[in-house]
CSV table of C-alpha atoms in Angstrom, one decimal:
chain,number,residue,atom,x,y,z
A,1398,GLN,CA,81.9,52.6,72.0
A,1399,VAL,CA,83.3,55.4,69.0
A,1400,SER,CA,81.0,56.3,66.2
A,1401,ILE,CA,81.8,58.0,63.1
A,1402,ARG,CA,79.6,59.9,61.3
A,1403,ALA,CA,80.3,60.3,57.6
A,1404,SER,CA,78.7,63.5,56.7
A,1405,GLY,CA,79.5,66.1,54.3
A,1406,PRO,CA,80.1,69.7,56.0
A,1407,PRO,CA,82.8,68.5,58.9
A,1408,LEU,CA,85.0,66.6,56.6
A,1409,CYS,CA,85.5,69.5,54.4
A,1410,ARG,CA,86.2,72.1,57.4
A,1411,SER,CA,89.8,71.7,58.5
A,1412,ALA,CA,91.6,73.3,61.5
A,1413,PRO,CA,94.1,76.3,60.6
A,1414,GLY,CA,97.2,73.9,61.8
A,1415,SER,CA,95.2,70.6,60.4
A,1416,MET,CA,96.9,68.9,57.7
A,1417,VAL,CA,94.0,69.5,55.1
A,1418,GLY,CA,94.5,72.8,55.9
A,1419,ASN,CA,98.3,73.0,55.0
A,1420,THR,CA,98.0,70.9,51.7
A,1421,ARG,CA,95.3,73.0,50.8
A,1422,GLY,CA,97.4,75.7,51.4
A,1423,LEU,CA,100.1,74.5,49.8
A,1424,ALA,CA,97.9,74.0,46.5
A,1425,ARG,CA,97.0,77.2,46.7
A,1426,GLY,CA,100.3,78.5,46.7
A,1427,ARG,CA,101.7,76.5,43.7
A,1428,SER,CA,98.6,77.8,41.9
A,1429,ARG,CA,99.7,81.3,42.4
A,1430,ARG,CA,103.1,80.7,41.5
A,1431,GLY,CA,102.1,78.9,38.2
A,1432,PRO,CA,101.5,82.5,36.3
A,1433,ALA,CA,104.5,84.0,38.0
A,1434,ALA,CA,106.9,81.3,36.6
A,1435,LEU,CA,105.1,81.4,33.5
A,1436,LEU,CA,106.2,85.4,33.4
A,1437,TRP,CA,109.6,84.7,34.1
A,1438,VAL,CA,109.8,82.1,31.4
A,1439,ALA,CA,108.6,84.5,29.1
A,1440,ALA,CA,110.6,87.4,30.1
A,1441,ALA,CA,113.8,84.8,29.9
A,1442,ALA,CA,112.4,84.1,26.3
A,1443,VAL,CA,112.1,88.1,25.3
A,1444,ALA,CA,115.7,88.5,26.8
A,1445,TRP,CA,117.1,85.6,24.5
A,1446,GLN,CA,115.3,87.1,21.8
A,1447,ILE,CA,116.6,90.7,22.6
A,1448,SER,CA,120.1,89.3,23.4
A,1449,ASN,CA,120.1,87.6,19.7
A,1450,SER,CA,118.9,90.6,18.1
A,1451,ALA,CA,121.7,92.7,19.6
A,1452,ARG,CA,124.2,90.1,18.7
A,1453,ALA,CA,123.3,90.4,15.3
A,1454,PHE,CA,123.0,94.4,15.2
A,1455,LEU,CA,126.6,94.7,16.7
A,1456,ALA,CA,128.3,92.2,14.6
A,1457,PRO,CA,129.9,93.2,11.2
A,1458,PRO,CA,128.4,92.3,8.4
A,1459,ARG,CA,129.8,89.3,6.6
A,1460,SER,CA,132.0,89.7,3.1
A,1461,SER,CA,133.1,87.5,0.5
A,1462,ARG,CA,136.5,89.5,0.8
A,1463,GLY,CA,137.7,87.5,3.7
A,1464,GLY,CA,137.0,84.0,2.5
A,1465,ALA,CA,139.1,81.6,0.3
A,1466,ALA,CA,140.0,84.5,-2.2
A,1467,VAL,CA,142.3,86.5,0.2
A,1468,VAL,CA,144.1,83.4,1.3
A,1469,GLY,CA,146.8,84.2,-1.5
A,1470,SER,CA,147.9,87.7,-0.6
A,1471,THR,CA,148.5,88.6,3.1
A,1472,VAL,CA,148.0,92.5,1.5
A,1473,GLN,CA,144.2,91.7,0.6
A,1474,LEU,CA,144.0,89.5,3.7
A,1475,GLY,CA,144.3,92.7,6.1
A,1476,GLN,CA,142.5,95.1,3.9
A,1477,ALA,CA,139.7,92.4,3.8
A,1478,ARG,CA,139.9,92.5,7.7
A,1479,ALA,CA,140.2,96.5,8.0
A,1480,LEU,CA,137.0,96.6,5.3
A,1481,ARG,CA,134.9,94.4,7.6
A,1482,GLY,CA,135.1,97.2,10.4
A,1483,SER,CA,131.9,98.7,8.5
A,1484,SER,CA,128.9,97.7,11.0
A,1485,ARG,CA,125.4,97.8,10.7
A,1486,ILE,CA,123.3,101.2,11.0
A,1487,THR,CA,121.2,101.4,14.7
A,1488,ARG,CA,118.0,102.1,13.1
A,1489,HIS,CA,118.3,98.3,11.7
A,1490,PHE,CA,117.9,96.9,15.0
A,1491,PHE,CA,114.6,98.6,15.8
A,1492,GLY,CA,112.8,97.9,12.5
A,1493,GLN,CA,111.4,99.5,9.4
A,1494,ILE,CA,108.5,100.9,11.0
A,1495,VAL,CA,110.8,103.0,13.3
A,1496,ASN,CA,112.9,103.9,9.9
A,1497,GLN,CA,109.4,104.8,8.4
A,1498,ILE,CA,108.6,107.2,11.4
A,1499,VAL,CA,112.4,108.5,11.7
A,1500,GLU,CA,112.2,109.5,7.8
A,1501,ALA,CA,108.3,111.2,8.3
A,1502,VAL,CA,110.1,113.1,11.1
A,1503,ALA,CA,113.4,114.1,10.3
A,1504,GLY,CA,113.5,113.2,6.7
A,1505,PRO,CA,115.6,110.7,4.4
A,1506,VAL,CA,118.1,109.2,6.2
A,1507,ASP,CA,122.0,110.1,4.9
A,1508,MET,CA,123.2,106.5,5.3
A,1509,ASP,CA,126.8,107.8,4.3
A,1510,ALA,CA,127.0,110.0,7.1
A,1511,GLU,CA,125.7,107.5,9.3
A,1512,ARG,CA,128.2,105.0,8.0
A,1513,LYS,CA,131.1,107.6,8.6
A,1514,ASN,CA,129.8,108.2,12.4
A,1515,VAL,CA,129.9,104.9,12.7
A,1516,GLU,CA,133.4,104.8,11.1
A,1517,LYS,CA,134.5,107.5,13.9
A,1518,ILE,CA,133.4,105.5,17.0
A,1519,LEU,CA,135.1,102.6,15.7
A,1520,TYR,CA,138.4,103.7,14.3
A,1521,PRO,CA,138.8,107.2,16.6
A,1522,GLU,CA,141.4,109.7,15.3
A,1523,GLU,CA,143.8,109.1,18.2
A,1524,THR,CA,144.4,105.5,17.1
A,1525,SER,CA,144.9,105.8,13.4
A,1526,TRP,CA,147.3,107.2,11.3
A,1527,LYS,CA,147.5,110.8,10.5
A,1528,MET,CA,147.4,111.8,6.6
A,1529,THR,CA,148.9,115.1,5.3
A,1530,SER,CA,146.3,116.8,2.6
A,1531,ASP,CA,148.6,116.0,-0.3
A,1532,GLY,CA,149.0,112.4,0.6
A,1533,ARG,CA,152.3,112.4,0.9
A,1534,PHE,CA,153.3,112.0,4.8
A,1535,MET,CA,151.9,109.4,6.9
A,1536,ARG,CA,152.7,109.6,10.8
A,1537,ASP,CA,152.0,108.8,14.3
A,1538,PHE,CA,152.8,110.4,17.3
A,1539,TYR,CA,154.5,109.4,20.5
A,1540,THR,CA,152.8,111.0,23.2
A,1541,GLY,CA,155.5,111.2,25.9
A,1542,GLY,CA,155.3,111.2,29.4
A,1543,ARG,CA,153.1,114.6,29.5
A,1544,SER,CA,149.5,114.3,29.9
A,1545,PHE,CA,146.8,115.7,31.5
A,1546,GLY,CA,146.7,112.6,34.1
A,1547,SER,CA,150.6,112.8,34.8
A,1548,MET,CA,150.0,116.5,35.5
A,1549,PHE,CA,147.1,116.0,37.6
A,1550,TRP,CA,149.2,113.4,39.6
A,1551,ALA,CA,152.4,115.7,39.6
A,1552,VAL,CA,150.2,118.4,41.8
A,1553,VAL,CA,148.5,115.9,44.0
A,1554,GLN,CA,151.1,113.2,44.7
A,1555,PRO,CA,153.7,115.9,46.5
A,1556,THR,CA,149.9,117.1,48.3
A,1557,CYS,CA,149.1,114.0,49.6
A,1558,CYS,CA,152.8,112.6,50.6
A,1559,ILE,CA,153.2,115.7,53.2
A,1560,LEU,CA,149.7,115.4,54.5
A,1561,PHE,CA,150.3,111.4,55.2
A,1562,MET,CA,154.0,112.7,56.9
A,1563,ILE,CA,152.4,115.4,59.0
A,1564,VAL,CA,149.5,112.9,60.3
A,1565,GLY,CA,152.2,110.0,60.9
A,1566,VAL,CA,154.2,112.4,62.7
A,1567,SER,CA,151.7,113.4,64.4
A,1568,THR,CA,151.3,110.2,66.3
A,1569,LEU,CA,154.6,110.4,67.9
A,1570,ARG,CA,155.0,113.9,69.0
A,1571,GLY,CA,151.5,115.2,69.0
A,1572,PRO,CA,149.4,117.0,66.7
A,1573,LEU,CA,151.8,119.2,64.5
A,1574,ILE,CA,148.7,121.5,63.3
A,1575,ASP,CA,148.6,122.7,67.1
A,1576,ASP,CA,151.6,124.8,66.1
A,1577,ILE,CA,149.7,126.5,63.4
A,1578,PRO,CA,146.5,128.5,64.2
A,1579,PHE,CA,145.3,128.5,60.5
A,1580,VAL,CA,145.7,124.9,59.8
A,1581,ASN,CA,144.7,124.0,63.3
A,1582,GLU,CA,141.3,125.8,62.6
A,1583,TYR,CA,140.4,124.8,58.8
A,1584,MET,CA,142.2,121.2,58.6
A,1585,TRP,CA,141.3,119.9,61.7
A,1586,TRP,CA,141.0,116.6,59.9
A,1587,LEU,CA,144.9,116.0,60.2
A,1588,ARG,CA,144.6,115.6,63.7
A,1589,PRO,CA,145.2,111.6,64.3
A,1590,THR,CA,142.5,110.1,66.3
A,1591,THR,CA,143.0,108.5,69.7
A,1592,GLU,CA,143.1,104.9,68.1
A,1593,MET,CA,146.3,105.8,65.9
A,1594,HIS,CA,149.9,105.3,67.3
A,1595,TRP,CA,153.3,105.5,66.3
A,1596,ILE,CA,153.7,101.5,65.5
A,1597,PRO,CA,152.2,100.8,63.2
A,1598,GLN,CA,149.6,103.5,61.9
A,1599,GLY,CA,152.2,106.5,62.1
A,1600,PHE,CA,155.3,104.6,61.2
A,1601,PHE,CA,153.9,103.1,57.8
A,1602,MET,CA,152.2,107.2,57.4
A,1603,SER,CA,155.6,108.6,57.9
A,1604,PHE,CA,157.8,105.9,55.5
A,1605,TRP,CA,154.9,106.1,52.4
A,1606,GLY,CA,154.9,110.3,52.8
A,1607,PHE,CA,158.7,110.2,52.9
A,1608,PHE,CA,159.4,107.8,50.5
A,1609,GLY,CA,156.8,109.1,48.0
A,1610,PHE,CA,157.9,112.6,48.1
A,1611,LEU,CA,161.5,111.8,48.0
A,1612,PHE,CA,161.6,109.4,44.9
A,1613,LEU,CA,158.1,109.5,43.2
A,1614,VAL,CA,157.6,113.0,42.9
A,1615,PRO,CA,160.8,114.3,41.5
A,1616,ILE,CA,160.1,111.4,38.9
A,1617,ASN,CA,157.1,112.8,37.8
A,1618,TRP,CA,158.0,116.0,37.7
A,1619,TYR,CA,161.0,115.3,35.4
A,1620,LEU,CA,158.6,113.5,33.2
A,1621,GLN,CA,156.5,116.7,33.0
A,1622,TYR,CA,159.4,118.9,32.4
A,1623,THR,CA,161.1,117.1,29.8
A,1624,ASN,CA,158.2,115.1,28.1
A,1625,ALA,CA,160.8,112.2,28.1
A,1626,GLY,CA,159.5,109.5,25.0
A,1627,ALA,CA,157.8,112.2,22.8
A,1628,GLY,CA,158.5,111.4,19.4
A,1629,VAL,CA,157.0,110.9,15.7
A,1630,ILE,CA,156.7,108.2,13.5
A,1631,GLU,CA,156.9,109.3,10.0
A,1632,VAL,CA,156.4,107.5,6.4
A,1633,ASP,CA,157.5,109.7,3.3
A,1634,LYS,CA,155.9,108.4,0.1
A,1635,GLN,CA,157.7,110.6,-2.3
A,1636,LEU,CA,161.2,110.0,-0.5
A,1637,ARG,CA,160.2,106.4,0.2
A,1638,LYS,CA,161.5,106.5,3.8
A,1639,PHE,CA,160.3,105.2,6.7
A,1640,THR,CA,161.4,107.5,10.0
A,1641,ILE,CA,161.3,107.3,14.0
A,1642,VAL,CA,162.3,110.1,15.9
A,1643,ARG,CA,161.9,110.1,19.9
A,1644,ASP,CA,163.5,112.5,22.4
A,1645,ASP,CA,164.8,114.7,19.4
A,1646,GLU,CA,167.1,111.7,18.4
A,1647,LEU,CA,166.7,109.5,14.8
A,1648,LEU,CA,166.6,106.0,15.4
A,1649,GLU,CA,165.3,104.4,12.3
A,1650,ASP,CA,166.1,106.1,8.9
A,1651,ILE,CA,164.9,102.9,6.6
A,1652,ASP,CA,164.2,103.2,3.0
A,1653,PHE,CA,161.1,101.3,1.5
A,1654,GLU,CA,163.4,99.0,-0.8
A,1655,ARG,CA,164.7,97.4,2.8
A,1656,ILE,CA,161.6,96.4,4.1
A,1657,GLU,CA,160.1,93.1,3.4
A,1658,LYS,CA,156.5,93.1,4.8
A,1659,VAL,CA,154.4,94.6,8.0
A,1660,VAL,CA,153.8,92.4,10.7
A,1661,CYS,CA,150.2,92.3,12.4
A,1662,GLU,CA,150.5,90.3,15.9
A,1663,TYR,CA,147.7,90.3,18.7
A,1664,GLY,CA,147.4,88.0,21.8
A,1665,ALA,CA,144.6,85.8,22.8
A,1666,LEU,CA,143.6,87.5,25.8
A,1667,THR,CA,144.4,91.6,26.4
A,1668,ILE,CA,145.0,94.2,24.3
A,1669,GLN,CA,148.2,95.2,25.9
A,1670,ASN,CA,150.0,92.3,23.5
A,1671,ASN,CA,148.6,94.0,20.1
A,1672,GLU,CA,151.5,95.0,18.0
A,1673,MET,CA,152.6,95.6,14.6
A,1674,TYR,CA,156.0,96.1,13.4
A,1675,ILE,CA,158.2,95.9,10.2
A,1676,VAL,CA,160.4,93.5,8.9
A,1677,THR,CA,163.4,94.1,6.7
A,1678,LYS,CA,164.8,91.9,4.1
A,1679,ASP,CA,167.9,91.1,6.2
A,1680,MET,CA,165.3,89.7,9.0
A,1681,ARG,CA,165.6,92.6,11.4
A,1682,GLU,CA,162.2,93.5,13.4
A,1683,ILE,CA,161.4,97.2,13.8
A,1684,HIS,CA,159.2,97.3,16.9
A,1685,PHE,CA,157.8,101.0,17.1
A,1686,MET,CA,154.7,100.7,19.3
A,1687,ASP,CA,156.5,100.7,22.4
A,1688,GLY,CA,155.3,103.7,24.6
A,1689,MET,CA,152.0,104.2,22.4
A,1690,GLU,CA,148.4,103.2,23.8
A,1691,PRO,CA,147.2,99.7,23.1
A,1692,ILE,CA,144.5,99.5,20.8
A,1693,THR,CA,142.1,97.1,19.8
A,1694,LYS,CA,142.3,94.1,17.6
A,1695,ARG,CA,139.8,95.6,15.0
A,1696,GLN,CA,142.1,98.8,15.0
A,1697,LEU,CA,145.6,97.4,14.8
A,1698,GLU,CA,144.4,95.4,11.7
A,1699,ARG,CA,142.8,98.4,10.0
A,1700,LYS,CA,146.5,100.4,11.0
A,1701,ALA,CA,148.7,97.7,9.9
A,1702,ALA,CA,146.8,97.5,6.2
A,1703,GLU,CA,147.1,100.9,5.8
A,1704,LEU,CA,150.8,101.1,6.6
A,1705,SER,CA,151.6,98.1,4.3
A,1706,GLU,CA,149.6,99.5,1.1
A,1707,PHE,CA,151.1,102.8,1.7
A,1708,ILE,CA,154.7,101.0,1.7
A,1709,GLY,CA,153.4,98.9,-1.2
A,1710,VAL,CA,154.7,95.5,0.8
A,1711,ASP,CA,153.0,92.4,2.0
A,1712,LEU,CA,151.0,92.1,5.1
A,1713,GLU,CA,151.1,89.3,7.7
A,1714,VAL,CA,148.8,88.2,10.2
A,1715,ASP,CA,150.0,86.7,13.3
A,1716,ALA,CA,146.8,85.6,15.3
A,1717,PRO,CA,147.2,83.1,17.8
A,1718,THR,CA,145.7,79.5,17.3
A,1719,GLY,CA,143.5,77.4,19.6
């Protein structure tokens, strides 16, 4: 016969590997994970609040100038979209308390100066029209093929091509640097490793080095020497002419009276498709942004609005739908 005694203490004890012990350990683990889960929820709520505040800080203020009052005029539409570039001041994001502390330490905040600083950030000088001091000329420039990056590669590219050919040919006939003591001592890394063979590593390195040095390097040097593509767009308010000069050649010379409108067109996905151009009264499109650095939608709209206002014609905004 087996007798079972109902006593308190033995039932409360459990072996480390028993079902009761595992159940209690699981319960204790869940009770410990409870505060951690609450902390994660609280952190997510704080992050969500910060993201909403940051979105409100970064978004431009609403203006009635962009509403139904400008539907009838494309010029006003472009100007309204351009004027929406004035963003909120940074200190508004941190609250009134920080404003009071800053004013107490650094003095009153110059809102006009801060607004100008924001304008410089949103509309850099290199993406804007260059206006003369007398207000007669408005210009924009084509940089051409000569730039800091292209000049850098004009020096680095032939050097890399020569090094590629040295390593590639060395896999076929042996290390070439052995014939030059100085190079053998200080440029030992040009010696091919034992895992490198003429097929395929040596052949491809020799091919790319020869191809780059024979074809790509001369093209780059030609662009640096001639600065091909350099030019200027000049809008003369006194003579009322729109002029394009590239590579010392007059491409366009159009009177204001022949210009029908300025068109601002941008793509839905990338800024590469952002463009503005003018349309003459005989429906000829003058595309003048080829060869310029792409700019954002905000910068494009402001630039187009300034051009249409300077010439005195309508601005048409061609925005993607859907």
